[in-house]
One Martini backbone bead per residue (centre of mass of N, CA, C, O) as a GRO file, in nm:
protein
  363
    1MET     BB    1  -9.758  -5.731 -13.145
    2LYS     BB    2  -9.865  -5.975 -13.273
    3ARG     BB    3  -9.803  -6.179 -13.059
    4SER     BB    4  -9.969  -6.042 -12.823
    5PHE     BB    5 -10.239  -6.109 -12.991
    6ILE     BB    6 -10.218  -6.420 -13.029
    7ILE     BB    7 -10.197  -6.543 -12.726
    8PRO     BB    8 -10.495  -6.468 -12.631
    9THR     BB    9 -10.639  -6.618 -12.863
   10LEU     BB   10 -10.555  -6.906 -12.794
   11LEU     BB   11 -10.656  -6.914 -12.504
   12ILE     BB   12 -10.964  -6.871 -12.583
   13LEU     BB   13 -10.971  -7.123 -12.757
   14LEU     BB   14 -10.903  -7.322 -12.537
   15LEU     BB   15 -11.138  -7.257 -12.343
   16SER     BB   16 -11.372  -7.313 -12.540
   17VAL     BB   17 -11.298  -7.606 -12.576
   18GLN     BB   18 -11.333  -7.692 -12.274
   19ILE     BB   19 -11.632  -7.596 -12.246
   20ILE     BB   20 -11.744  -7.780 -12.471
   21ASN     BB   21 -11.647  -8.046 -12.336
   22ALA     BB   22 -11.808  -7.998 -12.062
   23ASP     BB   23 -12.088  -7.999 -12.198
   24VAL     BB   24 -12.087  -8.269 -12.339
   25GLN     BB   25 -12.043  -8.436 -12.089
   26SER     BB   26 -12.288  -8.349 -11.933
   27GLN     BB   27 -12.507  -8.425 -12.146
   28ASN     BB   28 -12.421  -8.721 -12.163
   29SER     BB   29 -12.490  -8.811 -11.878
   30VAL     BB   30 -12.774  -8.721 -11.879
   31LEU     BB   31 -12.861  -8.899 -12.119
   32HIS     BB   32 -12.777  -9.165 -12.008
   33GLN     BB   33 -12.970  -9.170 -11.762
   34HIS     BB   34 -13.231  -9.138 -11.927
   35SER     BB   35 -13.194  -9.396 -12.100
   36ILE     BB   36 -13.196  -9.594 -11.865
   37GLU     BB   37 -13.476  -9.527 -11.765
   38ILE     BB   38 -13.629  -9.589 -12.034
   39GLU     BB   39 -13.528  -9.880 -12.055
   40ARG     BB   40 -13.656  -9.981 -11.789
   41CYS     BB   41 -13.946  -9.920 -11.871
   42ILE     BB   42 -13.964 -10.098 -12.102
   43ASN     BB   43 -13.876 -10.370 -11.962
   44ASN     BB   44 -14.129 -10.355 -11.770
   45GLY     BB   45 -14.347 -10.345 -11.986
   46ILE     BB   46 -14.284 -10.620 -12.120
   47ARG     BB   47 -14.308 -10.800 -11.875
   48LYS     BB   48 -14.605 -10.725 -11.831
   49ALA     BB   49 -14.705 -10.829 -12.101
   50ASP     BB   50 -14.604 -11.124 -12.066
   51SER     BB   51 -14.783 -11.178 -11.825
   52LEU     BB   52 -15.052 -11.131 -11.956
   53VAL     BB   53 -15.034 -11.348 -12.166
   54LYS     BB   54 -15.000 -11.579 -11.958
   55THR     BB   55 -15.309 -11.482 -11.829
   56GLY     BB   56 -15.500 -11.414 -12.065
   57LYS     BB   57 -15.426 -11.078 -12.160
   58PRO     BB   58 -15.383 -10.941 -12.457
   59ASP     BB   59 -15.501 -10.650 -12.459
   60GLU     BB   60 -15.324 -10.536 -12.245
   61ALA     BB   61 -15.053 -10.614 -12.351
   62LEU     BB   62 -15.074 -10.442 -12.605
   63THR     BB   63 -15.040 -10.166 -12.456
   64TYR     BB   64 -14.761 -10.215 -12.351
   65TYR     BB   65 -14.622 -10.258 -12.616
   66LYS     BB   66 -14.693  -9.978 -12.738
   67SER     BB   67 -14.551  -9.829 -12.512
   68SER     BB   68 -14.281  -9.943 -12.547
   69LEU     BB   69 -14.231  -9.876 -12.849
   70LYS     BB   70 -14.265  -9.564 -12.806
   71SER     BB   71 -14.029  -9.543 -12.617
   72LYS     BB   72 -13.821  -9.656 -12.798
   73ASP     BB   73 -13.843  -9.420 -13.016
   74SER     BB   74 -13.773  -9.195 -12.835
   75LEU     BB   75 -13.483  -9.314 -12.763
   76TYR     BB   76 -13.388  -9.293 -13.044
   77ASN     BB   77 -13.431  -8.993 -13.089
   78LEU     BB   78 -13.247  -8.907 -12.856
   79ILE     BB   79 -12.993  -9.048 -12.954
   80THR     BB   80 -12.986  -8.912 -13.228
   81ASN     BB   81 -12.973  -8.609 -13.113
   82SER     BB   82 -12.715  -8.656 -12.943
   83GLN     BB   83 -12.523  -8.731 -13.185
   84MET     BB   84 -12.562  -8.463 -13.341
   85GLU     BB   85 -12.457  -8.286 -13.119
   86GLU     BB   86 -12.192  -8.410 -13.112
   87ILE     BB   87 -12.110  -8.365 -13.395
   88LEU     BB   88 -12.134  -8.057 -13.378
   89SER     BB   89 -11.930  -8.011 -13.153
   90LEU     BB   90 -11.685  -8.155 -13.301
   91TYR     BB   91 -11.704  -7.952 -13.538
   92ASN     BB   92 -11.643  -7.692 -13.357
   93MET     BB   93 -11.387  -7.788 -13.251
   94ASP     BB   94 -11.234  -7.828 -13.516
   95LYS     BB   95 -11.267  -7.544 -13.607
   96LEU     BB   96 -11.106  -7.413 -13.390
   97ILE     BB   97 -10.850  -7.565 -13.434
   98LEU     BB   98 -10.810  -7.469 -13.722
   99GLN     BB   99 -10.781  -7.183 -13.658
  100ARG     BB  100 -10.535  -7.216 -13.474
  101GLU     BB  101 -10.359  -7.340 -13.692
  102GLN     BB  102 -10.373  -7.096 -13.897
  103ARG     BB  103 -10.259  -6.888 -13.708
  104HIS     BB  104  -9.996  -7.037 -13.656
  105SER     BB  105  -9.918  -7.030 -13.960
  106MET     BB  106  -9.912  -6.718 -13.991
  107PHE     BB  107  -9.704  -6.679 -13.796
  108HIS     BB  108  -9.479  -6.845 -13.933
  109GLN     BB  109  -9.490  -6.691 -14.204
  110THR     BB  110  -9.418  -6.418 -14.095
  111CYS     BB  111  -9.149  -6.494 -13.968
  112LEU     BB  112  -9.030  -6.593 -14.252
  113TYR     BB  113  -9.058  -6.334 -14.407
  114ILE     BB  114  -8.886  -6.159 -14.216
  115SER     BB  115  -8.627  -6.337 -14.235
  116VAL     BB  116  -8.589  -6.315 -14.540
  117ILE     BB  117  -8.565  -6.006 -14.558
  118ILE     BB  118  -8.328  -5.972 -14.377
  119ILE     BB  119  -8.141  -6.149 -14.538
  120LEU     BB  120  -8.154  -5.976 -14.788
  121ALA     BB  121  -8.056  -5.719 -14.662
  122LEU     BB  122  -7.776  -5.828 -14.587
  123LEU     BB  123  -7.687  -5.929 -14.854
  124LEU     BB  124  -7.708  -5.641 -15.005
  125SER     BB  125  -7.516  -5.504 -14.806
  126ASN     BB  126  -7.268  -5.676 -14.875
  127ILE     BB  127  -7.262  -5.619 -15.168
  128HIS     BB  128  -7.206  -5.331 -15.136
  129ILE     BB  129  -6.964  -5.335 -14.969
  130TYR     BB  130  -6.795  -5.496 -15.185
  131ARG     BB  131  -6.818  -5.290 -15.411
  132SER     BB  132  -6.702  -5.063 -15.263
  133ARG     BB  133  -6.423  -5.187 -15.200
  134LYS     BB  134  -6.342  -5.233 -15.482
  135ARG     BB  135  -6.375  -4.939 -15.589
  136LEU     BB  136  -6.164  -4.825 -15.389
  137GLN     BB  137  -5.927  -5.019 -15.482
  138LYS     BB  138  -5.940  -4.914 -15.783
  139ASN     BB  139  -5.896  -4.601 -15.715
  140GLU     BB  140  -5.632  -4.646 -15.568
  141LYS     BB  141  -5.478  -4.782 -15.821
  142GLU     BB  142  -5.529  -4.540 -16.004
  143ILE     BB  143  -5.384  -4.322 -15.818
  144ARG     BB  144  -5.109  -4.464 -15.828
  145ARG     BB  145  -5.076  -4.466 -16.124
  146LEU     BB  146  -5.100  -4.143 -16.176
  147THR     BB  147  -4.876  -4.077 -15.979
  148SER     BB  148  -4.652  -4.217 -16.126
  149ILE     BB  149  -4.687  -4.068 -16.395
  150ALA     BB  150  -4.654  -3.781 -16.284
  151GLU     BB  151  -4.373  -3.832 -16.181
  152GLU     BB  152  -4.248  -3.914 -16.445
  153ALA     BB  153  -4.318  -3.651 -16.585
  154ASN     BB  154  -4.168  -3.462 -16.417
  155GLU     BB  155  -3.902  -3.588 -16.459
  156ILE     BB  156  -3.895  -3.558 -16.767
  157LYS     BB  157  -3.944  -3.248 -16.768
  158SER     BB  158  -3.678  -3.186 -16.588
  159HIS     BB  159  -3.491  -3.301 -16.797
  160PHE     BB  160  -3.583  -3.132 -17.035
  161LEU     BB  161  -3.515  -2.852 -16.907
  162THR     BB  162  -3.217  -2.904 -16.869
  163ASN     BB  163  -3.144  -2.953 -17.157
  164MET     BB  164  -3.260  -2.695 -17.274
  165SER     BB  165  -3.103  -2.499 -17.117
  166TYR     BB  166  -2.830  -2.588 -17.218
  167ASN     BB  167  -2.879  -2.543 -17.522
  168ILE     BB  168  -2.957  -2.232 -17.497
  169ARG     BB  169  -2.697  -2.147 -17.373
  170ILE     BB  170  -2.502  -2.219 -17.577
  171LEU     BB  171  -2.616  -2.053 -17.810
  172LEU     BB  172  -2.613  -1.780 -17.665
  173ASN     BB  173  -2.310  -1.785 -17.608
  174ASN     BB  174  -2.229  -1.772 -17.888
  175VAL     BB  175  -2.365  -1.508 -17.971
  176VAL     BB  176  -2.251  -1.323 -17.758
  177GLY     BB  177  -1.955  -1.376 -17.778
  178PHE     BB  178  -1.919  -1.301 -18.106
  179SER     BB  179  -2.028  -1.023 -18.068
  180GLN     BB  180  -1.824  -0.913 -17.882
  181LEU     BB  181  -1.586  -0.951 -18.063
  182MET     BB  182  -1.683  -0.769 -18.297
  183THR     BB  183  -1.699  -0.502 -18.097
  184GLU     BB  184  -1.424  -0.511 -17.946
  185ASP     BB  185  -1.253  -0.630 -18.176
  186GLY     BB  186  -1.052  -0.427 -18.403
  187ASN     BB  187  -0.848  -0.678 -18.545
  188LEU     BB  188  -1.038  -0.775 -18.741
  189ASN     BB  189  -1.099  -0.934 -19.023
  190GLU     BB  190  -1.315  -1.007 -19.282
  191LYS     BB  191  -1.301  -1.298 -19.247
  192GLU     BB  192  -1.367  -1.327 -18.950
  193LYS     BB  193  -1.631  -1.175 -18.956
  194ARG     BB  194  -1.781  -1.366 -19.130
  195GLU     BB  195  -1.740  -1.621 -18.957
  196TYR     BB  196  -1.881  -1.494 -18.701
  197SER     BB  197  -2.151  -1.424 -18.853
  198GLY     BB  198  -2.219  -1.714 -18.927
  199ILE     BB  199  -2.234  -1.827 -18.642
  200ILE     BB  200  -2.449  -1.634 -18.535
  201GLN     BB  201  -2.671  -1.713 -18.750
  202SER     BB  202  -2.686  -2.025 -18.689
  203ASN     BB  203  -2.750  -1.997 -18.387
  204SER     BB  204  -3.001  -1.822 -18.417
  205ALA     BB  205  -3.167  -2.017 -18.590
  206GLU     BB  206  -3.150  -2.258 -18.391
  207LEU     BB  207  -3.284  -2.122 -18.166
  208ILE     BB  208  -3.547  -2.060 -18.293
  209GLN     BB  209  -3.624  -2.338 -18.358
  210LEU     BB  210  -3.617  -2.453 -18.086
  211VAL     BB  211  -3.840  -2.256 -17.963
  212ASN     BB  212  -4.057  -2.327 -18.153
  213ASN     BB  213  -4.075  -2.626 -18.088
  214VAL     BB  214  -4.146  -2.598 -17.799
  215LEU     BB  215  -4.410  -2.436 -17.862
  216ASP     BB  216  -4.544  -2.669 -18.028
  217LEU     BB  217  -4.550  -2.866 -17.805
  218SER     BB  218  -4.718  -2.718 -17.591
  219ARG     BB  219  -4.970  -2.685 -17.786
  220LEU     BB  220  -5.025  -2.967 -17.825
  221GLU     BB  221  -5.040  -3.070 -17.530
  222ALA     BB  222  -5.285  -2.840 -17.478
  223ASN     BB  223  -5.461  -2.816 -17.750
  224MET     BB  224  -5.368  -2.504 -17.905
  225MET     BB  225  -5.332  -2.573 -18.202
  226LYS     BB  226  -5.332  -2.387 -18.497
  227PHE     BB  227  -5.518  -2.460 -18.807
  228GLN     BB  228  -5.515  -2.456 -19.177
  229LEU     BB  229  -5.768  -2.605 -19.311
  230GLN     BB  230  -5.768  -2.846 -19.588
  231ASN     BB  231  -5.777  -2.983 -19.893
  232CYS     BB  232  -5.573  -3.270 -20.012
  233ASN     BB  233  -5.392  -3.400 -20.261
  234VAL     BB  234  -5.173  -3.653 -20.250
  235GLN     BB  235  -5.053  -3.673 -20.530
  236GLU     BB  236  -4.980  -3.375 -20.567
  237TRP     BB  237  -4.799  -3.367 -20.316
  238CYS     BB  238  -4.601  -3.596 -20.410
  239ASN     BB  239  -4.491  -3.428 -20.672
  240GLU     BB  240  -4.327  -3.202 -20.479
  241LEU     BB  241  -4.156  -3.329 -20.260
  242PRO     BB  242  -3.873  -3.400 -20.384
  243TYR     BB  243  -3.802  -3.096 -20.459
  244LEU     BB  244  -3.806  -2.996 -20.167
  245VAL     BB  245  -3.585  -3.187 -20.055
  246GLN     BB  246  -3.349  -3.122 -20.244
  247MET     BB  247  -3.348  -2.807 -20.166
  248ARG     BB  248  -3.315  -2.824 -19.851
  249SER     BB  249  -3.055  -3.047 -19.879
  250GLU     BB  250  -2.873  -2.965 -20.124
  251GLY     BB  251  -2.869  -3.272 -20.263
  252TYR     BB  252  -2.812  -3.502 -20.022
  253ILE     BB  253  -3.106  -3.590 -20.073
  254HIS     BB  254  -3.264  -3.907 -20.168
  255LEU     BB  255  -3.593  -3.950 -20.301
  256VAL     BB  256  -3.791  -4.243 -20.290
  257LEU     BB  257  -4.114  -4.246 -20.437
  258GLN     BB  258  -4.419  -4.427 -20.334
  259ALA     BB  259  -4.755  -4.402 -20.485
  260ASP     BB  260  -5.079  -4.548 -20.372
  261VAL     BB  261  -5.360  -4.316 -20.383
  262ASP     BB  262  -5.501  -4.200 -20.606
  263ASN     BB  263  -5.770  -3.973 -20.498
  264ALA     BB  264  -5.679  -3.895 -20.229
  265ILE     BB  265  -5.805  -3.716 -19.945
  266ILE     BB  266  -5.710  -3.462 -19.714
  267TYR     BB  267  -5.756  -3.298 -19.383
  268THR     BB  268  -5.533  -3.021 -19.359
  269ASP     BB  269  -5.218  -2.863 -19.281
  270VAL     BB  270  -5.018  -2.840 -19.523
  271SER     BB  271  -4.780  -2.693 -19.405
  272ARG     BB  272  -4.751  -2.866 -19.142
  273PHE     BB  273  -4.736  -3.140 -19.289
  274THR     BB  274  -4.486  -3.082 -19.454
  275GLN     BB  275  -4.293  -3.019 -19.208
  276ILE     BB  276  -4.322  -3.302 -19.078
  277ILE     BB  277  -4.217  -3.473 -19.319
  278SER     BB  278  -3.947  -3.323 -19.344
  279SER     BB  279  -3.824  -3.399 -19.067
  280MET     BB  280  -3.782  -3.706 -19.162
  281LEU     BB  281  -3.596  -3.625 -19.447
  282LEU     BB  282  -3.416  -3.456 -19.271
  283TYR     BB  283  -3.164  -3.324 -19.118
  284PRO     BB  284  -3.142  -3.223 -18.775
  285VAL     BB  285  -2.848  -3.160 -18.867
  286GLU     BB  286  -2.573  -3.057 -19.009
  287CYS     BB  287  -2.529  -3.222 -19.337
  288LYS     BB  288  -2.308  -3.348 -19.615
  289LYS     BB  289  -2.437  -3.635 -19.644
  290PRO     BB  290  -2.532  -3.877 -19.850
  291ARG     BB  291  -2.886  -3.980 -19.884
  292ARG     BB  292  -3.110  -4.253 -19.888
  293ILE     BB  293  -3.475  -4.244 -19.928
  294GLY     BB  294  -3.773  -4.421 -19.844
  295MET     BB  295  -4.115  -4.370 -19.974
  296GLN     BB  296  -4.444  -4.498 -19.869
  297LEU     BB  297  -4.784  -4.492 -20.019
  298VAL     BB  298  -5.109  -4.622 -19.894
  299TYR     BB  299  -5.443  -4.683 -19.981
  300ASN     BB  300  -5.699  -4.738 -19.737
  301GLN     BB  301  -6.027  -4.817 -19.798
  302GLU     BB  302  -6.133  -4.959 -19.547
  303LYS     BB  303  -6.004  -4.733 -19.327
  304GLN     BB  304  -5.957  -4.450 -19.451
  305GLU     BB  305  -5.628  -4.447 -19.503
  306ILE     BB  306  -5.282  -4.347 -19.478
  307ASN     BB  307  -4.990  -4.523 -19.548
  308PHE     BB  308  -4.672  -4.473 -19.392
  309ARG     BB  309  -4.321  -4.513 -19.514
  310ILE     BB  310  -3.969  -4.458 -19.378
  311ASP     BB  311  -3.658  -4.509 -19.485
  312ASN     BB  312  -3.376  -4.400 -19.358
  313SER     BB  313  -3.418  -4.191 -19.134
  314PRO     BB  314  -3.265  -3.934 -18.971
  315LEU     BB  315  -3.465  -3.904 -18.717
  316ALA     BB  316  -3.431  -4.231 -18.659
  317ASP     BB  317  -3.122  -4.196 -18.607
  318SER     BB  318  -2.893  -4.244 -18.363
  319ALA     BB  319  -2.665  -4.055 -18.470
  320PHE     BB  320  -2.894  -3.791 -18.420
  321ALA     BB  321  -2.919  -3.787 -18.114
  322SER     BB  322  -3.130  -3.560 -17.941
  323GLN     BB  323  -3.319  -3.307 -17.828
  324LYS     BB  324  -3.437  -3.219 -18.089
  325GLU     BB  325  -3.524  -3.479 -18.197
  326ALA     BB  326  -3.723  -3.560 -17.966
  327ILE     BB  327  -3.907  -3.316 -18.017
  328LEU     BB  328  -3.996  -3.395 -18.300
  329GLN     BB  329  -4.108  -3.672 -18.241
  330LYS     BB  330  -4.329  -3.555 -18.040
  331ILE     BB  331  -4.468  -3.376 -18.248
  332ASN     BB  332  -4.548  -3.606 -18.443
  333LEU     BB  333  -4.725  -3.758 -18.270
  334LEU     BB  334  -4.927  -3.535 -18.183
  335PHE     BB  335  -5.031  -3.475 -18.455
  336PHE     BB  336  -5.148  -3.750 -18.547
  337GLU     BB  337  -5.322  -3.791 -18.295
  338HIS     BB  338  -5.504  -3.521 -18.358
  339PHE     BB  339  -5.612  -3.683 -18.645
  340ASN     BB  340  -5.629  -3.996 -18.581
  341GLY     BB  341  -5.363  -4.119 -18.585
  342SER     BB  342  -5.022  -4.255 -18.635
  343TYR     BB  343  -4.696  -4.336 -18.455
  344ARG     BB  344  -4.378  -4.496 -18.541
  345VAL     BB  345  -4.065  -4.645 -18.421
  346GLU     BB  346  -3.811  -4.856 -18.612
  347ASN     BB  347  -3.539  -5.108 -18.578
  348CYS     BB  348  -3.407  -5.268 -18.865
  349GLU     BB  349  -3.105  -5.363 -18.906
  350ASN     BB  350  -3.007  -5.047 -18.903
  351ASN     BB  351  -3.307  -4.960 -19.000
  352PRO     BB  352  -3.488  -4.677 -18.996
  353ILE     BB  353  -3.838  -4.669 -18.919
  354ILE     BB  354  -4.145  -4.496 -19.029
  355PHE     BB  355  -4.458  -4.505 -18.905
  356PHE     BB  356  -4.778  -4.379 -19.047
  357THR     BB  357  -5.110  -4.220 -19.017
  358TYR     BB  358  -5.389  -4.090 -19.224
  359PRO     BB  359  -5.682  -3.961 -19.265
  360ALA     BB  360  -5.941  -4.009 -19.511
  361LEU     BB  361  -6.157  -3.911 -19.742
  362ILE     BB  362  -6.459  -3.979 -19.882
  363THR     BB  363  -6.493  -4.045 -20.254
   0.00000   0.00000   0.00000
């Protein structure tokens, strides 16, 4: 649109310049002829005046001299006016040429601006496409990673369910089998009945504990565990822990406790917290072997947390590795992570160590 408008304008300017040049040339030619005629008349007048002077008629010669000078002045004025008109014409012509060049320059600048805008638009479009492609690649990589995690989790869960089904089936078979023996076999004496009854009770208790652990694990994984939260003085809690461990282990576990906690306070479910700690200090299965366990507590005021360390924990001992032990480890991990703590297990030179932290309140 702009280009179709500019081209006719340039043609008109060119025609105008040509017309002006033609007019100037015609005027110059007319002026030149008129100047020649005036100059010829002046020369004739001067020759006549010179002849009259020679013939002794100075008064008449003076008239011709004056007429020639007057004609020469008019000639000079004519030439001056002609030159002024020529200068004005050249000025107008230069002005038209300048306007033409300005329009030319404006057209080029407009084309340049449009080209720059198009290049910037293409560049931004390429950047957007590049970023979109990178984002898609990142999302695809994340989807593959999550898919791999989900498949691994499903495999672990399937393995877990298989082992749980096996363990539950064994316990149920023991309970059902010995119950049938007690009800169907009338020849059992009192000693055998007490023995079978003890087996049924122990298997029933273990089955209930296993089911409760599985339910607790499911609630923690779904973040649906309900806690009775309250403030707990760590030092007072530590004073009662050794006696609790000795009583529940029937004296087979000797706990050496070192607590440097000042007056630290934690906000927790005391019953559940005690149960979690006890699972690390007691045998995960029935065992009558004496065991010495070291436990250290340090209050880190800078991080506002309690650092725990348990040495020679039965729960972390590979000798007691089982499905029940794995469930308890998972429950402990999820419990401390729920309260913004940490939990990890290390084996250093056959010495199983459990490290965990729990946030403390600012006192």
